[in-house]
Coordinates of C-alpha atoms and ligand atoms in Angstrom, one line a residue:
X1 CA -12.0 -29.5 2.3
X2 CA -15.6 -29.3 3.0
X3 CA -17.9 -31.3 2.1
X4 CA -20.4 -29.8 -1.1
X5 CA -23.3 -28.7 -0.4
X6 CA -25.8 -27.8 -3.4
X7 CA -29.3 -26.2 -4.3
X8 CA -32.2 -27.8 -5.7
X9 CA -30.6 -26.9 -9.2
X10 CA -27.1 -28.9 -8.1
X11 CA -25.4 -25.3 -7.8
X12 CA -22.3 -25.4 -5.1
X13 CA -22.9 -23.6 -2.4
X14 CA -19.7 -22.5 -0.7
X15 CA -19.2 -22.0 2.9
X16 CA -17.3 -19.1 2.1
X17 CA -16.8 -16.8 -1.0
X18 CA -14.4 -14.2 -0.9
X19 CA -14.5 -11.1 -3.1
X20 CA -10.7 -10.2 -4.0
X21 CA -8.0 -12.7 -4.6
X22 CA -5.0 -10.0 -3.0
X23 CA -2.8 -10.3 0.1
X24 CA -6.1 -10.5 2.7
X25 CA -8.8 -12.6 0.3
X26 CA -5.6 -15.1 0.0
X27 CA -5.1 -15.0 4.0
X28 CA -8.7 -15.6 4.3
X29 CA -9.6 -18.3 1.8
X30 CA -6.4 -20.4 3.1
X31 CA -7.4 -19.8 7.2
X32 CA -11.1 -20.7 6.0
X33 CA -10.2 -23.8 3.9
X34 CA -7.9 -25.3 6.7
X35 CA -10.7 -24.9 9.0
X36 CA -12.9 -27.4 7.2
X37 CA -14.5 -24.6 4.7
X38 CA -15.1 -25.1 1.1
X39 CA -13.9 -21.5 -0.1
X40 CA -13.9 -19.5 -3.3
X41 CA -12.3 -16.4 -4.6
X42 CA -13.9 -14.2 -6.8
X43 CA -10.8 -11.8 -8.3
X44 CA -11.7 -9.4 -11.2
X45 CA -8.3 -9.6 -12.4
X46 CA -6.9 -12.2 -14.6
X47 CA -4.8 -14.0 -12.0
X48 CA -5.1 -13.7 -8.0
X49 CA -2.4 -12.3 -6.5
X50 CA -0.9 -9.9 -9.1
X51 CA -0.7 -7.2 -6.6
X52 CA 1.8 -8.5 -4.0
X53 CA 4.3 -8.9 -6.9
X54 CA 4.6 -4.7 -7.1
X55 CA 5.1 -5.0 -2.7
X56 CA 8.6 -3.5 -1.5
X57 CA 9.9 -2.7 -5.0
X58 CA 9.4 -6.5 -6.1
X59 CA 11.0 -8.1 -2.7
X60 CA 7.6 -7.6 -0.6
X61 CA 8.0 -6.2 2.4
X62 CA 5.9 -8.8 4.3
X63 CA 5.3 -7.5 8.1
X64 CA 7.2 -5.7 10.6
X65 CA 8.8 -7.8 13.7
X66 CA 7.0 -5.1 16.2
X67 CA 3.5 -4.3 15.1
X68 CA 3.1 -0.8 17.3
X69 CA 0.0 0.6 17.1
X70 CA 1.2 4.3 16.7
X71 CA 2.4 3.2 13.3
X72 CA -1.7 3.1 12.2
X73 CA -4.0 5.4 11.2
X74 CA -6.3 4.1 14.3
X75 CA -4.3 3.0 17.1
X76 CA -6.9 1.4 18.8
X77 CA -8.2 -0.8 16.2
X78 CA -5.0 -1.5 15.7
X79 CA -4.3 -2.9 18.8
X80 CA -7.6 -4.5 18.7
X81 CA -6.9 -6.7 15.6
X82 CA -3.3 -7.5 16.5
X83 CA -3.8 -8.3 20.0
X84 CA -0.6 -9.7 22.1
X85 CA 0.4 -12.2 19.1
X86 CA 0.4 -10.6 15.7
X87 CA 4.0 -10.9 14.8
X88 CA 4.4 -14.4 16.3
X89 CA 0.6 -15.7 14.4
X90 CA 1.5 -13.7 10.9
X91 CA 5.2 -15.7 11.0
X92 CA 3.7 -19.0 12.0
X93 CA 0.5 -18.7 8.8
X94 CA 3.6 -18.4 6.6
X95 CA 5.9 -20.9 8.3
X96 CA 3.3 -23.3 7.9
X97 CA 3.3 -22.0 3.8
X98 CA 7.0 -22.8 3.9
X99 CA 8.1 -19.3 3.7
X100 CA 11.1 -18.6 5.1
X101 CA 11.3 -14.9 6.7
X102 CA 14.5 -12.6 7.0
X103 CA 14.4 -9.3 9.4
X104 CA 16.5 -6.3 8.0
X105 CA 16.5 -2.9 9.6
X106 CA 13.9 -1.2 11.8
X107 CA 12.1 -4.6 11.9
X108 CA 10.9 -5.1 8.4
X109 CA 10.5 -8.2 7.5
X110 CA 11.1 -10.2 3.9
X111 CA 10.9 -13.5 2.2
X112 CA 14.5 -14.9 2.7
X113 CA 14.5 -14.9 -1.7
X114 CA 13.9 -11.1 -0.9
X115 CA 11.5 -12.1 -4.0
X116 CA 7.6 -10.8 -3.6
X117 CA 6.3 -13.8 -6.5
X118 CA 7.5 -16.2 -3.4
X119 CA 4.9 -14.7 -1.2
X120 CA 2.4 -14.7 -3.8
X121 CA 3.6 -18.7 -5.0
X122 CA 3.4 -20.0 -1.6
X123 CA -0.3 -18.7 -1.1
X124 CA -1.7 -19.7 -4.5
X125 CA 0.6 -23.5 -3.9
X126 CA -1.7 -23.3 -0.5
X127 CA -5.1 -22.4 -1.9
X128 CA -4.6 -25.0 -4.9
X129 CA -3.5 -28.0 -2.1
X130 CA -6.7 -26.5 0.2
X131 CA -8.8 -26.9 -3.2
X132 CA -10.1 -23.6 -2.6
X133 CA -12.1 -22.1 -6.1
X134 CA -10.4 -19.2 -7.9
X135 CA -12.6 -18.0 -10.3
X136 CA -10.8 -15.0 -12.8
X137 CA -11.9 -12.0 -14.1
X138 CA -14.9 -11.9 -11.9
X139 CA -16.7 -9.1 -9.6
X140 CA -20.1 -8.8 -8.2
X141 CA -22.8 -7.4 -10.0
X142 CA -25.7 -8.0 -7.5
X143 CA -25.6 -9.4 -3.9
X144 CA -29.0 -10.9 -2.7
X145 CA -28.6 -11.3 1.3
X146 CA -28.4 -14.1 3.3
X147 CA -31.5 -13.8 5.1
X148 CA -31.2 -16.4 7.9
X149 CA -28.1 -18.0 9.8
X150 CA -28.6 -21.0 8.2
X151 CA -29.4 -19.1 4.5
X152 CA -27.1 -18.4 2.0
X153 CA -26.0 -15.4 -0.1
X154 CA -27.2 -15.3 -3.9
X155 CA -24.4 -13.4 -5.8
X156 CA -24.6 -12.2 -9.2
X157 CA -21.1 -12.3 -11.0
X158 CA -19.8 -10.6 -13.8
X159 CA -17.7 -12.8 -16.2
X160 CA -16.6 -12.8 -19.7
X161 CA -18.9 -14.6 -21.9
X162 CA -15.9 -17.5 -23.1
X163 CA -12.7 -18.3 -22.5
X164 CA -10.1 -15.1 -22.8
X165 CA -8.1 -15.9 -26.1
X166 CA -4.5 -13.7 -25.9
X167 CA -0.6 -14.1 -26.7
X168 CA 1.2 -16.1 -24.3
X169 CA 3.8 -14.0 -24.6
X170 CA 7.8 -14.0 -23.5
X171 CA 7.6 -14.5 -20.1
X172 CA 4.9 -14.3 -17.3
X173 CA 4.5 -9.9 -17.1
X174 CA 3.8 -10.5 -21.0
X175 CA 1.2 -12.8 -20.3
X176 CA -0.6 -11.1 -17.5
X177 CA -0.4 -7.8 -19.9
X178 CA -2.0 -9.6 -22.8
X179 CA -4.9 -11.6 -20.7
X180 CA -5.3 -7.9 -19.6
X181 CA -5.9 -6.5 -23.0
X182 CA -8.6 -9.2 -23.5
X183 CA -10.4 -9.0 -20.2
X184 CA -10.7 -5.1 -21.2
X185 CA -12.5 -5.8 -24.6
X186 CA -14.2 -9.0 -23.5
X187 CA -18.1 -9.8 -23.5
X188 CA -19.0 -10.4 -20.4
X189 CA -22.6 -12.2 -19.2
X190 CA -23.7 -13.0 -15.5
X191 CA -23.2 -16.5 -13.8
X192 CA -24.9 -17.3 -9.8
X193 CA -22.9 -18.3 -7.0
X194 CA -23.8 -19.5 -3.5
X195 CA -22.1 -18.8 -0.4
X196 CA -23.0 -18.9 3.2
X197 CA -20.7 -16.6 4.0
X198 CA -19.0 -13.8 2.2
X199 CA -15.7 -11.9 3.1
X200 CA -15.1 -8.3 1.3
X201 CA -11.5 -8.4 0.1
X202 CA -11.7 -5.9 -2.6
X203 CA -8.4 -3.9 -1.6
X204 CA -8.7 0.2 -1.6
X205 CA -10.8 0.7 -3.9
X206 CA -14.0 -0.7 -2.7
X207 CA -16.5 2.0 -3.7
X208 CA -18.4 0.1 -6.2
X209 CA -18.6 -3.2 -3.6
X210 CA -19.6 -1.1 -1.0
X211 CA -22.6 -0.2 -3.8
X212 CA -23.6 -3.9 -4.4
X213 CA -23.6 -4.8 -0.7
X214 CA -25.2 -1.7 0.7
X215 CA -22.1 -0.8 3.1
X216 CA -21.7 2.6 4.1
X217 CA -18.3 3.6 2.4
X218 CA -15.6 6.7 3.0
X219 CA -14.2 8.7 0.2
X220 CA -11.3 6.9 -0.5
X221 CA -7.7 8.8 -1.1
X222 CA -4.4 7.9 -1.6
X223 CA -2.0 7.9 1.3
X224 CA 1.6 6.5 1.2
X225 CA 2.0 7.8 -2.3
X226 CA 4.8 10.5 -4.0
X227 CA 4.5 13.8 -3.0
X228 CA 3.2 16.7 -5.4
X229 CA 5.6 19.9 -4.6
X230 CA 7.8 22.4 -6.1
X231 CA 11.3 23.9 -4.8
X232 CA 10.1 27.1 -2.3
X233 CA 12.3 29.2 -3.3
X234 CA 12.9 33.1 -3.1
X235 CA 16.3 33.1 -4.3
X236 CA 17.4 36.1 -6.0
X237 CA 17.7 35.9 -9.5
X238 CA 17.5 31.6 -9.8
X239 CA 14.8 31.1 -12.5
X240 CA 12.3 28.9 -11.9
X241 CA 13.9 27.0 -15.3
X242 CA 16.8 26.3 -13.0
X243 CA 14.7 24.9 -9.8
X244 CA 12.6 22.7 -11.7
X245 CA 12.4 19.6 -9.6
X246 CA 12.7 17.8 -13.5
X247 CA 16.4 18.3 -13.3
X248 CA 16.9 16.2 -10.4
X249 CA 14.6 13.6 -11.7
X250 CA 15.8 10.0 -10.2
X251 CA 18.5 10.7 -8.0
X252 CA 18.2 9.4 -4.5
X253 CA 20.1 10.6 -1.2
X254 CA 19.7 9.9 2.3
X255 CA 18.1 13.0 4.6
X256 CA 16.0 13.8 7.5
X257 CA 12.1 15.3 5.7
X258 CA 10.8 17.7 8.4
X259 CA 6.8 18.7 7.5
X260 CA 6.1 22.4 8.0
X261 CA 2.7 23.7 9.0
X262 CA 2.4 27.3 9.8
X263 CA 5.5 27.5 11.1
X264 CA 5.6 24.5 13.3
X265 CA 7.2 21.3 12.7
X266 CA 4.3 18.9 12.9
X267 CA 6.1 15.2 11.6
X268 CA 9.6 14.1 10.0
X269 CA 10.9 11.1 8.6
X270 CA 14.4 10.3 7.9
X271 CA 15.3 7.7 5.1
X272 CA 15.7 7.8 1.5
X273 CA 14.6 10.5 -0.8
X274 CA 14.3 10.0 -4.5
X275 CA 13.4 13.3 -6.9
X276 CA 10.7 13.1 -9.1
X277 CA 9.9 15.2 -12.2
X278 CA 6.1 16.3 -9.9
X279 CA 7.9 15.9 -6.3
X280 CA 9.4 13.6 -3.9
X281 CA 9.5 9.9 -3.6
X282 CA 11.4 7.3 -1.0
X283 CA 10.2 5.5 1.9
X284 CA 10.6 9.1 3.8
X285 CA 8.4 11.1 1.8
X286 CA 5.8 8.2 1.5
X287 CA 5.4 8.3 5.1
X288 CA 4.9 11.8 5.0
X289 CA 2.6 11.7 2.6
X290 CA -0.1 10.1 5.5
X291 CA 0.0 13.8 6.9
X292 CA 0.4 16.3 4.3
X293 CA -2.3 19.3 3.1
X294 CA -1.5 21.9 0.4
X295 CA 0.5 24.6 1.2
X296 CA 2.5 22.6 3.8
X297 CA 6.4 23.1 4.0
X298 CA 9.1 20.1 3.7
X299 CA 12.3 20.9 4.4
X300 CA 15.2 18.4 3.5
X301 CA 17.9 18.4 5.6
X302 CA 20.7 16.4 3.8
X303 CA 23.3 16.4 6.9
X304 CA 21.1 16.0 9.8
X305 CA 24.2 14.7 12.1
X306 CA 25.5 17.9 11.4
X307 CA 24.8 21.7 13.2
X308 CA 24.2 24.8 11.1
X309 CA 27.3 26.0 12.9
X310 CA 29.6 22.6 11.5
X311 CA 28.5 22.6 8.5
X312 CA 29.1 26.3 7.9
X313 CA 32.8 25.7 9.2
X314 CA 33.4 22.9 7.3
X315 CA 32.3 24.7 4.1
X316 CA 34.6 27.7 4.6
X317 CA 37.6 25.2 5.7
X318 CA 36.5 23.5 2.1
X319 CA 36.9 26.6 0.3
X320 CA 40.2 27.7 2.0
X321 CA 41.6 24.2 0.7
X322 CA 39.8 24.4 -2.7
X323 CA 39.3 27.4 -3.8
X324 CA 35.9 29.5 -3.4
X325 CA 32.6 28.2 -5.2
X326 CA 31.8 31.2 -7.8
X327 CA 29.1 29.7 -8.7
X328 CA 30.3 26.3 -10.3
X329 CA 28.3 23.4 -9.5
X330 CA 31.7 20.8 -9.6
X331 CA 32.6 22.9 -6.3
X332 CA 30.3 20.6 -4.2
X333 CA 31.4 17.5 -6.0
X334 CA 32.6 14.6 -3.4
X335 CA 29.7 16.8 -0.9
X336 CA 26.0 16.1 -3.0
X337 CA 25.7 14.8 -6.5
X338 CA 26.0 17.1 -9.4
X339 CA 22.5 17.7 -10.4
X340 CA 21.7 19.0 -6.5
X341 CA 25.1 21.0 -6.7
X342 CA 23.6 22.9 -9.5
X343 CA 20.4 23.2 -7.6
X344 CA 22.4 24.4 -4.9
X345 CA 24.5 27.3 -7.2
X346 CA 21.6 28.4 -8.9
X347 CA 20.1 29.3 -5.4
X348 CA 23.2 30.8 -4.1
X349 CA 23.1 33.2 -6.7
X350 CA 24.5 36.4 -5.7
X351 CA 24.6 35.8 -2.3
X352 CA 26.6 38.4 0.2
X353 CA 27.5 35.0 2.0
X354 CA 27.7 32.1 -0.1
X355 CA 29.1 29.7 2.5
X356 CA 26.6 30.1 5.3
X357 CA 24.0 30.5 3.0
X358 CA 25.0 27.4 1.4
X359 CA 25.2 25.7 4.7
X360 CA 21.4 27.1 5.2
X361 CA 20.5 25.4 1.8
X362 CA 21.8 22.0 2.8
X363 CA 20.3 21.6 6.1
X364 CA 16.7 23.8 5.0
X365 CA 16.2 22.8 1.0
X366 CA 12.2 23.5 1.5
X367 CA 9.7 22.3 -1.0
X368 CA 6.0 23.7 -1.2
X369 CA 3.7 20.5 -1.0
X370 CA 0.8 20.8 -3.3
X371 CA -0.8 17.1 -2.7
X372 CA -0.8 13.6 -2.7
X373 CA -0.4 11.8 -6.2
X374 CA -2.7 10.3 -7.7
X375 CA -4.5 6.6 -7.2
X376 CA -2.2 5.0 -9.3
X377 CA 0.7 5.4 -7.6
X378 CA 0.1 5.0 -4.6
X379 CA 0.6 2.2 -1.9
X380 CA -2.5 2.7 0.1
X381 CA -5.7 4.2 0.2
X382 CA -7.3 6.0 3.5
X383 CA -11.2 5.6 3.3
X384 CA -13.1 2.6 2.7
X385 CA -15.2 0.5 4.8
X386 CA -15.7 2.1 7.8
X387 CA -14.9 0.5 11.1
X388 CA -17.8 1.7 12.9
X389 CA -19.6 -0.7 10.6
X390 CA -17.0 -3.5 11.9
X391 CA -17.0 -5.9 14.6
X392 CA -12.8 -6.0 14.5
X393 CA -13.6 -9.1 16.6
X394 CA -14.5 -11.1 14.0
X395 CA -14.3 -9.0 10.9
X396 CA -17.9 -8.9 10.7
X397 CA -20.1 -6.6 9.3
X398 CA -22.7 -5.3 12.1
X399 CA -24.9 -2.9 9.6
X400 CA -25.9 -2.3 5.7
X401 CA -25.8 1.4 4.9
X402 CA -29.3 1.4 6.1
X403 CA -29.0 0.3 10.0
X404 CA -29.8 -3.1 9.2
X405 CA -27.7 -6.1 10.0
X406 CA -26.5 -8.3 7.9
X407 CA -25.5 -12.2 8.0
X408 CA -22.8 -13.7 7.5
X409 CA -21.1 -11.0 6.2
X410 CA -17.6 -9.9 6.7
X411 CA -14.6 -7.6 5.3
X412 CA -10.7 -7.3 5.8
X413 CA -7.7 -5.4 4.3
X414 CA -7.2 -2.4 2.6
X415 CA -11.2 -2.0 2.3
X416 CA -11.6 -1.2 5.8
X417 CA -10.7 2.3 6.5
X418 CA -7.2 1.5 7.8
X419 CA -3.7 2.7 6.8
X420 CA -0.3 2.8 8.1
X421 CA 3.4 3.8 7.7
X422 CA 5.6 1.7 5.5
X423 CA 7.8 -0.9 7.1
X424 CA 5.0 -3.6 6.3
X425 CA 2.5 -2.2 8.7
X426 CA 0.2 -2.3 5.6
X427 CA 0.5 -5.9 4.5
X428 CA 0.8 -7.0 8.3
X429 CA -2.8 -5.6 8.4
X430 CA -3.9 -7.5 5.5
X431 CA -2.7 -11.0 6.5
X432 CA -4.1 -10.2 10.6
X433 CA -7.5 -9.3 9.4
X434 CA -7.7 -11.7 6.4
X435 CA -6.7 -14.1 9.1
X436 CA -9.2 -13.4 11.8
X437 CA -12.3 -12.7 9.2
X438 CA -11.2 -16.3 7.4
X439 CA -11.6 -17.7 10.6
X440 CA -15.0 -16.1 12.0
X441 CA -16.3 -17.0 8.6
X442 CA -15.5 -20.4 8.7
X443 CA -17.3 -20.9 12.0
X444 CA -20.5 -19.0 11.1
X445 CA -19.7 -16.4 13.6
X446 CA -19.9 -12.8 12.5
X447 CA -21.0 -10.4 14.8
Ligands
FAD501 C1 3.6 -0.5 -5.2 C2 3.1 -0.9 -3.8 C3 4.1 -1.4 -2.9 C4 3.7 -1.8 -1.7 N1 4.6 -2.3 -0.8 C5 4.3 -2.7 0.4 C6 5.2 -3.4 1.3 O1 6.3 -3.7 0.9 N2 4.8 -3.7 2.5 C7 3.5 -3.4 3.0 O2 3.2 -3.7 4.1 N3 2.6 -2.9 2.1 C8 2.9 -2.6 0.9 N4 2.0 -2.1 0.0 C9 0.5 -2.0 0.5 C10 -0.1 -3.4 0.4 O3 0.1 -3.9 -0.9 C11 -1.6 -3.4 0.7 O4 -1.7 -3.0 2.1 C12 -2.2 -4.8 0.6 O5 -2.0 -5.3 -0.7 C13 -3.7 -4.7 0.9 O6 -4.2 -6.0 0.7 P1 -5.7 -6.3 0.3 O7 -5.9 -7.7 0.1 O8 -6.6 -5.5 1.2 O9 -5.8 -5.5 -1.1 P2 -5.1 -5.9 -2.5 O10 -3.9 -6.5 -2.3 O11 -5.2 -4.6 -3.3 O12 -6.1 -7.0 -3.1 C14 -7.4 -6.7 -3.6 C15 -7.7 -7.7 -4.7 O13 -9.1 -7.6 -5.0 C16 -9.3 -7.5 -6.4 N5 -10.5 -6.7 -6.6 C17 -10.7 -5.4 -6.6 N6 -11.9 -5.1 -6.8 C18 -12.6 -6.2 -7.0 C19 -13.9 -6.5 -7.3 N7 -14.9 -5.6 -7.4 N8 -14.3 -7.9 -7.4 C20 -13.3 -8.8 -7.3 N9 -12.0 -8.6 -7.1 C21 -11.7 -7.3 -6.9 C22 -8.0 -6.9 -6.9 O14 -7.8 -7.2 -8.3 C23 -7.0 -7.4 -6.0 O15 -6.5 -8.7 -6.4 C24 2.3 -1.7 -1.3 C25 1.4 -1.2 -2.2 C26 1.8 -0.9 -3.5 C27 0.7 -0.4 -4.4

């Protein structure tokens, strides 16, 4: 830990303050701190870290074994941050945490417990042994710059005006929901604190930082999120009643998700799909989502190892041997679940040729996309901090909204205009920048 250093009125004045206590602001304060800096986190939530518990349906899917740039929204920055040694340097910062990684399929990489809260324990057991500061419930009203290299940064923080009093509640969720509660009706005032440098962790919502530290800022909008669309359908006599998506709500299968634009296949995904009241869900649609516009087609192909021509055959060789379908959804039992069969028989309805047509159905079910979700669910956000404004060499801000430059100023994470597929590409982008800006930061070099 570093040494403290103080104002005339005996304030701390950090080497490093970090705005957001998520998966980047904890890579950055813990690189920082082991390089000699006296660190602080400023999270306006009531505990750092919360976020990473949600990661990979609660099992955190930490990085990806093979970081390839075409999985990002800019491939070039991309390769720019990640250099030769990503995957090897984002293993070794959590071996030395004592985290203990396990590769499943496509290279996606997990804490061995296959338990996010022991990502987010081993960083907060690291920034309590590296004695960096967290401080709760905090954001940044007003930022006076750091004028010289040698100055410091005058922030303005937001707090509540005493200690939060709430329910402990049954178990830790409980908790967290309660200190919620009371951070949402709390008084606040403003408190100062000093930092040479400051690292902008905020996550994808950043608009309102951006604001405080004059930072030109992107519209931000959610990518990797459910998909908004409705069965496209012109089958004779099916009632919309019957096609409503609600009926399939929760069930999951495995398929092949082509995107349709104009005609022309223009992406597909293959993975799990899970049926949503509003749309589609699933690692395959979320990757979709990256690319989608209104009024694009998905079609859901739910045998893509078979041909049109197979699976036509085998449905007639199926109705020799059972009987024909007449419109009874238990005729495709043992082939898709029930609520799709009836999906599926609705559709068919009077048809001159059930089979093929049913056939046609199960390779082509097509949905008409009308949009991303919104904010709330979704894993990422596009937009942000944009990288023209970012030395990716040192996470350094080069300019203030203005043309200026600033000192001693840096950001990382979800805040900079950067997204990616799932697979971990996401966090893996988090931990490398948080990384590289924690470091920078810590030496004084920015830009
Ligand atoms: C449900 C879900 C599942 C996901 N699963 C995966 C996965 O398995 N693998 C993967 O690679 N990616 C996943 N992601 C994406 C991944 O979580 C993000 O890429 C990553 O968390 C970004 O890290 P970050 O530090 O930039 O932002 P965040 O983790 O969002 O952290 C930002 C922090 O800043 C705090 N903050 C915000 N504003 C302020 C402010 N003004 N002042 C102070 N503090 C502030 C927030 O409270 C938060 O703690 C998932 C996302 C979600 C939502």
């Amino acid at each position: 830990m570093g040494v403290d250093k103080r104002t005339k009125n005996g304030d701390v004045i950090y080497d490093v303050a970090i705005i957001g206590g998520g998966a980047s602001g904890l890579a950055a304060a813990i690189t920082a701190a082991r390089a000699g800096a006296r660190c602080c986190i400023v999270e306006a939530d009531v505990e750092a870290g919360l976020g990473i518990l949600a990661t990979g349906n609660g099992r955190c899917n930490i990085s990806n074994a093979r970081l390839a740039p075409r999985h990002f929204l800019h491939e070039d920055a991309a390769r720019a941050m990640f250099g030769a040694h990503a995957e090897r340097d984002i293993a070794d910062f959590f071996e030395r945490l004592g985290l203990m990684l396990a590769e499943e399929g496509e290279g996606r990489l997990y804490p061995v417990t296959r338990r996010a809260e022991s990502v987010r324990d081993v960083l907060l057991n690291a920034c309590s042994r590296l004695g960096v500061d967290i401080l709760t419930c905090a954001t940044v009203s007003h930022a006076a710059p750091c004028t010289s290299p040698s100055g410091y940064w005058d922030l303005t923080l937001s707090v509540p005006a005493a200690a939060l009093s709430f329910k402990q509640g049954r178990d830790a969720k409980a908790r967290v929901r309660n200190a919620r509660k009371a951070l949402a009706v709390a008084e606040r005032t403003e408190r100062t604190l000093h930092a040479r440098r400051v690292i902008i962790a905020v996550g994808g919502r950043s608009a309102s930082t951006c604001e405080v530290f004059r930072l030109a800022h992107l519209n931000e909008i959610p990518v990797l999120c459910p998909i908004a669309c409705e069965i496209d359908s012109n089958a004779p006599g099916a009632t919309r009643h019957a096609l409503a998506l609600e009926h399939l709500d929760g069930l999951r299968v495995e398929g092949a998700l082509s995107l349709m634009r104009e005609g022309a296949v223009i992406a597909s995904e293959a993975g799990e799909v899970l049926f949503r009241p509003y749309g589609i869900s699933g690692i395959a649609a979320l990757n979709l989502s990256r690319r989608i516009e209104p009024g694009d087609i998905i079609e859901l192909d739910l045998f893509p190892s078979l041909g049109q021509a197979d699976m036509t055959e085998l449905l007639r060789s199926r109705a020799s041997s059972i009987g024909s379908c007449c419109g009874d959804a238990s005729w495709f039992d043992g082939l898709v679940a029930r609520p799709l069969a009836s999906l599926l028989c609705a559709m068919l309805n009077d048809s001159a040729d059930p089979m093929a047509h049913a056939a046609t159905l199960l390779h082509h079910l097509r949905f008409r996309v009308h949009g991303t979700t919104e904010h709330a669910q979704a894993h990422i956000h596009r937009g942000g901090i944009p990288l023209s404004s970012v030395n990716l060499e040192t996470c350094g801000i080069v300019s203030f909204h203005d043309g200026t430059s600033p000192s001693g100023l840096f950001a990382c994470g979800e805040a900079l205009d950067m997204d990616a597929d799932c697979g971990g590409y996401n966090l893996a982008w988090a931990w490398a920048s948080g990384m590289r800006a924690g470091l920078c930061a810590s030496k004084g070099t920015s830009c």
